[in-house]
Coordinates of C-alpha atoms and ligand atoms in Angstrom, one line a residue:
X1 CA -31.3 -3.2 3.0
X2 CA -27.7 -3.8 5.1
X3 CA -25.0 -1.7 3.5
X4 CA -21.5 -1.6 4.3
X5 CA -20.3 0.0 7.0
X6 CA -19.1 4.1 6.6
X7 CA -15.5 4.4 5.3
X8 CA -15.9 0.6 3.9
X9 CA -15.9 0.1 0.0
X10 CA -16.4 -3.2 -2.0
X11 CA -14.1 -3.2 -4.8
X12 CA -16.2 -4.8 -7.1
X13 CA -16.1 -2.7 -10.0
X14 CA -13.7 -4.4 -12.8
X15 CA -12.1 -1.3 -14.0
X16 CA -11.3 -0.8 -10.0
X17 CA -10.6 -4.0 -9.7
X18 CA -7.7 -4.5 -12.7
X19 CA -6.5 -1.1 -11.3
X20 CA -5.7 -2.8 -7.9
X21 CA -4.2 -6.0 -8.5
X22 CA -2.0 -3.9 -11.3
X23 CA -0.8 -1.9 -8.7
X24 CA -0.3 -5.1 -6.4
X25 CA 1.5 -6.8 -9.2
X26 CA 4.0 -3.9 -9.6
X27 CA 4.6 -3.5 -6.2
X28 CA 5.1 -7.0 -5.5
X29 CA 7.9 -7.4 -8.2
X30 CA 9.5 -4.0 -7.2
X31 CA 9.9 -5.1 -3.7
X32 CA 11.0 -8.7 -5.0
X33 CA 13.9 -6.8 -7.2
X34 CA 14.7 -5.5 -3.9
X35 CA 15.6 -8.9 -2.2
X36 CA 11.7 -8.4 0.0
X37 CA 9.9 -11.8 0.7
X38 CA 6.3 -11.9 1.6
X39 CA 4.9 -11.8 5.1
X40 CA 1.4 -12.4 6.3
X41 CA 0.4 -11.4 10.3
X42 CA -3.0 -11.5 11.5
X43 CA -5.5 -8.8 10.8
X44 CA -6.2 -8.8 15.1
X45 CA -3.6 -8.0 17.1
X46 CA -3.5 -7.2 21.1
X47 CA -4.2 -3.9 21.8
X48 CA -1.0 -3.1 23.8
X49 CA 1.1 -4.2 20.6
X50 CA -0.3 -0.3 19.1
X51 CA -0.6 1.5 22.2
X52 CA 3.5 0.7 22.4
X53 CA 4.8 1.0 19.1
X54 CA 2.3 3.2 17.2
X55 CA 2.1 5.2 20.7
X56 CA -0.6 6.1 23.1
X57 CA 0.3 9.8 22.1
X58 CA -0.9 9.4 18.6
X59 CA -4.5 9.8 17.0
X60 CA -4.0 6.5 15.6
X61 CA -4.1 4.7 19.2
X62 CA -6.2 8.2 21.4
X63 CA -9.1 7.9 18.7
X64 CA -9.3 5.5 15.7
X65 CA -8.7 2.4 16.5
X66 CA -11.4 -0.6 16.2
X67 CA -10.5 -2.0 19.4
X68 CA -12.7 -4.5 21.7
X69 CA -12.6 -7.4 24.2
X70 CA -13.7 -10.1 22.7
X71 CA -15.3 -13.7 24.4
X72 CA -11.9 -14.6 26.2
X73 CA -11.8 -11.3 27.7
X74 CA -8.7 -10.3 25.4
X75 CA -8.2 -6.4 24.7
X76 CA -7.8 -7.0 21.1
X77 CA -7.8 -4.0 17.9
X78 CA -8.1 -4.5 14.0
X79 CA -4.1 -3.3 12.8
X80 CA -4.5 0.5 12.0
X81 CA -1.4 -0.2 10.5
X82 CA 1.1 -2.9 9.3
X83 CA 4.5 -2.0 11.1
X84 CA 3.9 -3.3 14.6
X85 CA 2.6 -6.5 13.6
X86 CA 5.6 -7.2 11.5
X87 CA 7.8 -6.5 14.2
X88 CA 5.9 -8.1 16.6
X89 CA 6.3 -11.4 14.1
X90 CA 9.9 -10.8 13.6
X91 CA 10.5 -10.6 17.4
X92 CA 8.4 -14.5 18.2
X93 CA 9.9 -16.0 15.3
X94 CA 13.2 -14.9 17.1
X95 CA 15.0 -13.0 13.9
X96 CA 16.7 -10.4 16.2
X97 CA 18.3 -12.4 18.2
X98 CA 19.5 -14.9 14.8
X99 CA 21.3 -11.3 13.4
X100 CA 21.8 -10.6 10.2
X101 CA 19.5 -8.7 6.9
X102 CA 15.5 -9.9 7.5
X103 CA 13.2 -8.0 4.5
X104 CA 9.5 -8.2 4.0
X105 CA 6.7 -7.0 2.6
X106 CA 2.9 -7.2 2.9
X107 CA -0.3 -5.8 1.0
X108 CA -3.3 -6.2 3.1
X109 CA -6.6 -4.2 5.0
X110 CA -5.7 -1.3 8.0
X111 CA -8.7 -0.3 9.8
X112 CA -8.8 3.2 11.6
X113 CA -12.2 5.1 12.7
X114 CA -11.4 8.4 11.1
X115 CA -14.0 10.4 10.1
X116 CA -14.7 9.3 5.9
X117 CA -13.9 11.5 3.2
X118 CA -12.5 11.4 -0.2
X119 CA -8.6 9.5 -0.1
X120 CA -9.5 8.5 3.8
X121 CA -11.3 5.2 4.9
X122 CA -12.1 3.3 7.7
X123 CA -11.0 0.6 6.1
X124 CA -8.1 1.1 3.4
X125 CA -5.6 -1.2 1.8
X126 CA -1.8 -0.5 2.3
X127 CA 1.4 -2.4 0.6
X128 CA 4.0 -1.7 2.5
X129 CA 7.5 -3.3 3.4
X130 CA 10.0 -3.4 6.1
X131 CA 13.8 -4.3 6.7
X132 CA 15.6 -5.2 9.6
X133 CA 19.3 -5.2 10.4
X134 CA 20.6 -2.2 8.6
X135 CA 21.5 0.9 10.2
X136 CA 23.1 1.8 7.2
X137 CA 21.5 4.9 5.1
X138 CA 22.0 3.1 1.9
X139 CA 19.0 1.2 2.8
X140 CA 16.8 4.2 4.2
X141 CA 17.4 5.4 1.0
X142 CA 16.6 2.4 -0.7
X143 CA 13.2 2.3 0.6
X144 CA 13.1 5.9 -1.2
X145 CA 14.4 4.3 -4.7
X146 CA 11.5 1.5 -3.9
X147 CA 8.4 3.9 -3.6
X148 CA 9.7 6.0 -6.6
X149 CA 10.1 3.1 -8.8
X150 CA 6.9 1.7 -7.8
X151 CA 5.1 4.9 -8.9
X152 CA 7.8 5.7 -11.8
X153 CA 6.3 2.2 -13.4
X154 CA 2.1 3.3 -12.5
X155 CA 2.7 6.9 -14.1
X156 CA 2.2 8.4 -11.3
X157 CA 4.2 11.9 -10.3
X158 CA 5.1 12.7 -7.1
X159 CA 6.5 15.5 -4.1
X160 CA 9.1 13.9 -2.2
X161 CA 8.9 15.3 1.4
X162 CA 11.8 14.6 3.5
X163 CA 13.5 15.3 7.4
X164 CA 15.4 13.7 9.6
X165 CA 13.5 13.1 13.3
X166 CA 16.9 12.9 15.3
X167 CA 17.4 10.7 17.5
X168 CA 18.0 9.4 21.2
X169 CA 21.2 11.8 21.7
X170 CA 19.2 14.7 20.1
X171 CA 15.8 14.5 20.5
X172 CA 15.7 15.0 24.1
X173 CA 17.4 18.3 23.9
X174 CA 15.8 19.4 21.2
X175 CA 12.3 18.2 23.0
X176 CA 12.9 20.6 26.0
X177 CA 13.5 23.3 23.4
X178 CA 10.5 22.8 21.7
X179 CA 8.5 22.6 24.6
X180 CA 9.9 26.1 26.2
X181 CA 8.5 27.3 23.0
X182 CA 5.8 26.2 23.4
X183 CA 4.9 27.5 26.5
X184 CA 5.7 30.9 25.3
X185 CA 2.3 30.9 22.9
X186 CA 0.6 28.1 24.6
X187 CA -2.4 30.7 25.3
X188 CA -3.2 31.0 21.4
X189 CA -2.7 27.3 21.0
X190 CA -5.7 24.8 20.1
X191 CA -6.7 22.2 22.4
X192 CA -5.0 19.5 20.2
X193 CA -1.7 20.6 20.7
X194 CA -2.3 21.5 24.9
X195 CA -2.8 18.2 24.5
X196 CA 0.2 16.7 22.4
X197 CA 2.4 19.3 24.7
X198 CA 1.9 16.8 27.1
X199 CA 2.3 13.7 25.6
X200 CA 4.5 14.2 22.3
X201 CA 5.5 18.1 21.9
X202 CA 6.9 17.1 18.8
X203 CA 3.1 16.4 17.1
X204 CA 2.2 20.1 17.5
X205 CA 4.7 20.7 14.4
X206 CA 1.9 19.1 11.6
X207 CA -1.2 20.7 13.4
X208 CA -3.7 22.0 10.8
X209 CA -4.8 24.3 12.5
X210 CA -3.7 27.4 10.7
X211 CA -3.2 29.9 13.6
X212 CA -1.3 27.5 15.8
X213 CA 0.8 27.3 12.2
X214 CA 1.4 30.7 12.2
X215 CA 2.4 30.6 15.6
X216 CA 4.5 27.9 14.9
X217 CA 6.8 29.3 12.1
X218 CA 9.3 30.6 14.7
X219 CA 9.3 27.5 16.6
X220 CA 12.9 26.1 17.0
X221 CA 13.7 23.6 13.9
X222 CA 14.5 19.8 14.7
X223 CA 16.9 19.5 11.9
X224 CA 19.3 23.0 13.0
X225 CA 19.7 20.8 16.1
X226 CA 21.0 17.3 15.0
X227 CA 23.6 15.7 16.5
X228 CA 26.6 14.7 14.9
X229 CA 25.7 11.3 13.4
X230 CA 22.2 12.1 12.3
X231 CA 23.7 15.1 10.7
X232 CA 26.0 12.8 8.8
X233 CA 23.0 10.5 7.6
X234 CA 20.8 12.9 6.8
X235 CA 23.4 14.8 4.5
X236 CA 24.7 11.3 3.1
X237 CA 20.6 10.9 2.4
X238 CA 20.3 13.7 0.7
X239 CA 23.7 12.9 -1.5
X240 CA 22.1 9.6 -2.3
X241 CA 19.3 10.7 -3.4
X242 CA 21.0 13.8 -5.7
X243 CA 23.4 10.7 -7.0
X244 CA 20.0 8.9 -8.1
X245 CA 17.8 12.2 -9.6
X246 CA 15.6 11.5 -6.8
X247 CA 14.5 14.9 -6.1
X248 CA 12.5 16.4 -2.7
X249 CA 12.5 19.1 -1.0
X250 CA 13.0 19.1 2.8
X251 CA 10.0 19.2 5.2
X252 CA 11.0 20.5 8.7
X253 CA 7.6 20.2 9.9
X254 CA 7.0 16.5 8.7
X255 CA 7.0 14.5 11.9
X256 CA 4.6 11.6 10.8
X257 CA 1.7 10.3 12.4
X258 CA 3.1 7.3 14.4
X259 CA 5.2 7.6 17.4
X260 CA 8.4 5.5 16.7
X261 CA 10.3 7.1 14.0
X262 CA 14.0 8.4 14.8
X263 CA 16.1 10.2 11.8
X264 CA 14.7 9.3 8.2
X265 CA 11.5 10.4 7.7
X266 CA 9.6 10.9 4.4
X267 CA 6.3 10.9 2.7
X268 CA 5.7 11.2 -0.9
X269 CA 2.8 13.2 -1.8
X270 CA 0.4 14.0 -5.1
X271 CA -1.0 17.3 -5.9
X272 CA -4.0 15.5 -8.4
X273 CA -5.9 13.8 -5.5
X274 CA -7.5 16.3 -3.2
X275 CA -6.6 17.0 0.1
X276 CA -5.5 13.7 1.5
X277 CA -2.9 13.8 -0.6
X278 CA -0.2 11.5 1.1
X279 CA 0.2 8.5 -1.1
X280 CA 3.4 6.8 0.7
X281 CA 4.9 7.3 4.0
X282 CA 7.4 5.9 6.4
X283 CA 11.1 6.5 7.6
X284 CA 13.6 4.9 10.1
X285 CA 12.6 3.4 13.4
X286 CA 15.7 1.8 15.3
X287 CA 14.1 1.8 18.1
X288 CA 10.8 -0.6 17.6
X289 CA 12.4 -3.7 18.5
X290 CA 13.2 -3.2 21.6
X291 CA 10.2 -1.4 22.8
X292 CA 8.7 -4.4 21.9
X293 CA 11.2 -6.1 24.1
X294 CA 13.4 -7.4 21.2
X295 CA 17.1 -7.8 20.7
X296 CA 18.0 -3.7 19.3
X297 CA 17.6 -4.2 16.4
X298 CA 17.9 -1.4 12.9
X299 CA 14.3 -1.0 11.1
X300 CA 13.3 1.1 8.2
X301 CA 10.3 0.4 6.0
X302 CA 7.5 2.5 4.7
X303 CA 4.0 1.9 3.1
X304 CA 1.8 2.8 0.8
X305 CA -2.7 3.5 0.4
X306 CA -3.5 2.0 -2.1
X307 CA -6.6 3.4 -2.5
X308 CA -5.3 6.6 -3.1
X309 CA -3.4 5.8 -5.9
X310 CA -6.0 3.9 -7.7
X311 CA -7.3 6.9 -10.1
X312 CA -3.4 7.8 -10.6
X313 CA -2.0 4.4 -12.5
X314 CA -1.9 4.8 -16.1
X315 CA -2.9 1.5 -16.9
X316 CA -0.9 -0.2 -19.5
X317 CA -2.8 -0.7 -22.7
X318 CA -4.6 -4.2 -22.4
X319 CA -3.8 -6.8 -25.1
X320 CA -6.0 -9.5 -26.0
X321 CA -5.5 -12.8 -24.3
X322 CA -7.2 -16.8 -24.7
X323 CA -9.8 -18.3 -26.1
X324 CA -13.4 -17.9 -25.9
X325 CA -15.6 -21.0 -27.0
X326 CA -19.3 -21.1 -28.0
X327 CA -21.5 -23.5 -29.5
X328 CA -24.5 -22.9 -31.8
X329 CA -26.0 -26.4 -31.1
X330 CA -27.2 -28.0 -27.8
X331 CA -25.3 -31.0 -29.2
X332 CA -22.2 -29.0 -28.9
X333 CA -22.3 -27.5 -25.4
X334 CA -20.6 -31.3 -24.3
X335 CA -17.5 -30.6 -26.9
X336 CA -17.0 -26.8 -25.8
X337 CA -16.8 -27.9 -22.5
X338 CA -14.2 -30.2 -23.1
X339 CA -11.8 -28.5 -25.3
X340 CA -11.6 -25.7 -23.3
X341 CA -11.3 -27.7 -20.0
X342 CA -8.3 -28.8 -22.6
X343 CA -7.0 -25.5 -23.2
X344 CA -6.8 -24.1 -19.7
X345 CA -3.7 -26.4 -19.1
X346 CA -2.1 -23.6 -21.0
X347 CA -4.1 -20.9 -21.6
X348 CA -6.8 -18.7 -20.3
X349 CA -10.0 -19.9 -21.9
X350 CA -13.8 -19.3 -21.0
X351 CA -16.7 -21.1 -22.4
X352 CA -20.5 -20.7 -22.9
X353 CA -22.6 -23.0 -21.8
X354 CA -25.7 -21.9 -23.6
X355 CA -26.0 -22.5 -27.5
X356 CA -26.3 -18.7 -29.4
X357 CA -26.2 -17.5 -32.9
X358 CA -22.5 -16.2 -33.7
X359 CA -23.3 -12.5 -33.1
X360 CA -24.0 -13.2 -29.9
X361 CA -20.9 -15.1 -29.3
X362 CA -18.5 -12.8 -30.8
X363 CA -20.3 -10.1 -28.3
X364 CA -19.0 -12.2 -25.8
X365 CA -15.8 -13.0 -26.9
X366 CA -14.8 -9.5 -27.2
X367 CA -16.5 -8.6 -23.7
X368 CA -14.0 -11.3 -22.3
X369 CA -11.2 -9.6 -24.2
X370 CA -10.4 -12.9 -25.7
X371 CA -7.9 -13.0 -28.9
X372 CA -9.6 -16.0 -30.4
X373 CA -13.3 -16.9 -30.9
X374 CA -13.9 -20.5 -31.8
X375 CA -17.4 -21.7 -32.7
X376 CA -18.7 -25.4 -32.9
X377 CA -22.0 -25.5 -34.7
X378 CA -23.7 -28.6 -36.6
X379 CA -21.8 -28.0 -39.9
X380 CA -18.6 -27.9 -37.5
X381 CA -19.9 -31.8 -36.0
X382 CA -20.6 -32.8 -39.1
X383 CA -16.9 -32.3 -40.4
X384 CA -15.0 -32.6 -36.8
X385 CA -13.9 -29.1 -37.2
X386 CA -13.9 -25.7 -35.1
X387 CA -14.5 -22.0 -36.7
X388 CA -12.2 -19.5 -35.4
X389 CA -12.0 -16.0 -35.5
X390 CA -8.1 -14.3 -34.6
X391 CA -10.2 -11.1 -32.6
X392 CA -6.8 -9.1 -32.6
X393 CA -6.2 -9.6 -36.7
X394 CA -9.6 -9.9 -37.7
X395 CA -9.0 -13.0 -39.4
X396 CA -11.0 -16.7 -39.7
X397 CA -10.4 -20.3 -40.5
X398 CA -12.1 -23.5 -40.4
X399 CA -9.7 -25.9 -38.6
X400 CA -9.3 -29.4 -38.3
X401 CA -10.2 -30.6 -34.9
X402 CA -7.1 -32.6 -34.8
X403 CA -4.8 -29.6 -35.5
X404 CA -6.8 -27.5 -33.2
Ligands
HAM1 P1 1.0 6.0 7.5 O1 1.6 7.3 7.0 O2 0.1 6.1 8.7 O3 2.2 5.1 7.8 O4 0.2 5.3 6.3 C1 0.8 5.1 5.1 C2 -0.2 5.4 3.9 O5 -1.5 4.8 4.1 C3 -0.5 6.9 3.9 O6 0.5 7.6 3.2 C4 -1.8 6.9 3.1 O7 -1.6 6.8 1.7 C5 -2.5 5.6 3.5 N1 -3.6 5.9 4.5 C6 -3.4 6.1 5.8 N2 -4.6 6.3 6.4 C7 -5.5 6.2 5.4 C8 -7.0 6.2 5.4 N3 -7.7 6.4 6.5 N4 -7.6 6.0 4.2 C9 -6.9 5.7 3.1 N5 -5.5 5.7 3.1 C10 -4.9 5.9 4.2 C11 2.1 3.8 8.3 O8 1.0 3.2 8.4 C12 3.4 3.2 8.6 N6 3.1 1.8 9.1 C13 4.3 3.2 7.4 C14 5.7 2.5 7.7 C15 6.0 1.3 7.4 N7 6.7 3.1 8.4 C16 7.7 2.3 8.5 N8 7.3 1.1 7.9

């Protein structure tokens, strides 16, 4: 028997299945309340679109990506994430150099070959959103106000984790810092951050590794070395979000994953899922464009696994809806058909082609969830009427076709 590959569910099961396109349906309207419009990009995207804007630094791009070259000799990936592909469409379709407020968002598969456990996939579903043209930090937090409404409206509760990455007149300095530091333990350091030392100092910060953390706690702290205008945003963030009853609590070892953030970044987290507990992440990245050889262009966004919110939503209570028609009679199979191709110009309505006693259809009525049950049998041909049973007020009538 072929099964699906490791990391890669079906969602197939209905109470799954309502439990996703709930949460797509109140993320979508969130982000439209927002002033976001949809955006599709390809699932396949050129390989050197990640290894510059996710960065070659990063597990993401070093070891999980689904990359191969495929018949036109193209070094082509699966997106391991939805960010660079967004950019790279708002770059061709030549938004940065038109100027002014571009907002999108997008629900769709990311692919990365990490190794499957509970909460982490090889192939996962993320919503997530992005807006260009703002380098205000009313929008940064915006993007905060949009994640905690989202999961304010599913039931779900949340840790808000939150720091501020610095930027190009900071980082540098603080960089060289870090990396003296560094150096000063680098003998009881794991392999993994030898490594990053190299390639992004920075990444040592969120290594799980619980002696390098240790060894870390004295390390010098990003956000006691801001310059003077990330300082201001990040404290006019912070006021924001106090202003709004947003609360979080400030993470100085939260560097994210993904090598092009600069000042905001955040990721909200849930303490009822396990160990891969990040449900949203993302932060500011005014960089992106241009690495990507755009106009400079202000970008924030952030996204969400979908997935791992699933068992969270408290799904609202699920009211009956449409009809349900069955027929008792062969001879009546024809006339079901046709009222209920009828009644789907207005209303959900599912038939059954095979003629049952009324038990049996009721059985199906309620397994649709329908609110009304409506029966022809020969008695109801004889008199050009239809039986119907309201399922939600347990109540029944004989009705005149004609009125029907
Ligand atoms: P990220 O933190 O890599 O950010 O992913 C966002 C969310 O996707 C995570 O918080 C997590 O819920 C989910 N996720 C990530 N990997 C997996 C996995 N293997 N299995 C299941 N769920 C997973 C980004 O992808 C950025 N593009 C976010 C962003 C948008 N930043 C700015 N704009």
């Amino acid at each position: 028997m072929i099964k699906s590959l490791r990391g890669m569910n079906d969602i197939l099961d209905e109470n799954e299945y309502k439990r996703f396109t709930y949460f797509l349906h109140v993320a979508t309207n969130t982000a439209k309340k927002y002033g976001f419009h949809y955006i599709e990009t390809p699932l396949l995207e050129e390989t050197a679109l990640f290894k510059r804007s996710v960065g070659e630094s990063s597990d993401i791009v070093g070891k999980e990506m689904y990359q191969f070259i495929d018949k036109g000799e193209n070094d082509v990936c699966l997106r391991p994430e939805g960010t660079a592909g967004v950019v790279r469409a708002f770059i061709q379709k030549k938004l940065d150099k038109a100027g002014g407020i571009h907002r999108f968002f997008y629900a769709g598969p990311m692919f990365r070959y990490e190794r499957p456990q509970k909460g982490r996939l090889r192939e996962f579903h993320q919503f997530g959103v992005e807006s260009f043209g703002l380098a205000s930090v009313y929008e940064d937090a915006a993007m905060i106000m949009m994640v905690s409404d989202i999961l304010k409206e599913l039931g779900i509760g949340y840790r808000l984790q939150l720091n501020s990455l610095g930027d190009s007149n900071c980082m540098p300095q603080y960089r060289e810092s870090l990396v003296s530091f560094i150096q000063s333990v680098e003998e009881d350091i794991c392999e993994d951050c030898k490594r990053r030392k190299e390639t992004n100092p920075i990444r040592v910060l969120d290594c799980k590794n619980e002696k390098c953390q240790s060894l870390y706690a004295t390390a010098p702290k990003l956000i006691n070395a801001l310059c003077a205008g990330c300082q201001s945003d990040f404290d006019k963030l912070k006021k924001i979000l106090n202003n709004n009853n947003i609360s979080y609590e400030i993470d100085t070892n939260l560097v994210r994953g993904l090598d092009y953030y600069s000042k905001t970044a955040f990721e909200f987290v849930s303490d009822n899922i396990g160990s891969q507990s990040a449900i949203a992440g993302g932060g500011r990245y005014d960089r992106l464009v241009e690495f990507l050889d755009g106009r400079p262009t202000p970008a924030v966004g952030f996204a969400m696994g979908i997935e791992r919110l699933l068992e969270l939503i408290n799904m609202p209570q699920e009211s009956r809806e449409g009809y349900y028609f069955g027929a008792m009679d062969d001879e009546a199979v024809d006339i079901i058909v046709s009222l209920t191709h009828k009644k789907r110009a207005t209303n959900k309505a599912i038939c059954d082609y095979k003629a049952k006693n009324l038990k049996n259809h009721l059985k199906g009525a309620d397994k649709m969830h329908a609110k009304y049950c409506c029966i022809i049998g020969t008695n109801e041909m004889a008199d050009n009427t239809i039986w119907v049973k309201d399922l939600q007020n347990k109540t029944e009538s004989i009705i005149k076709m004609d009125e029907f």
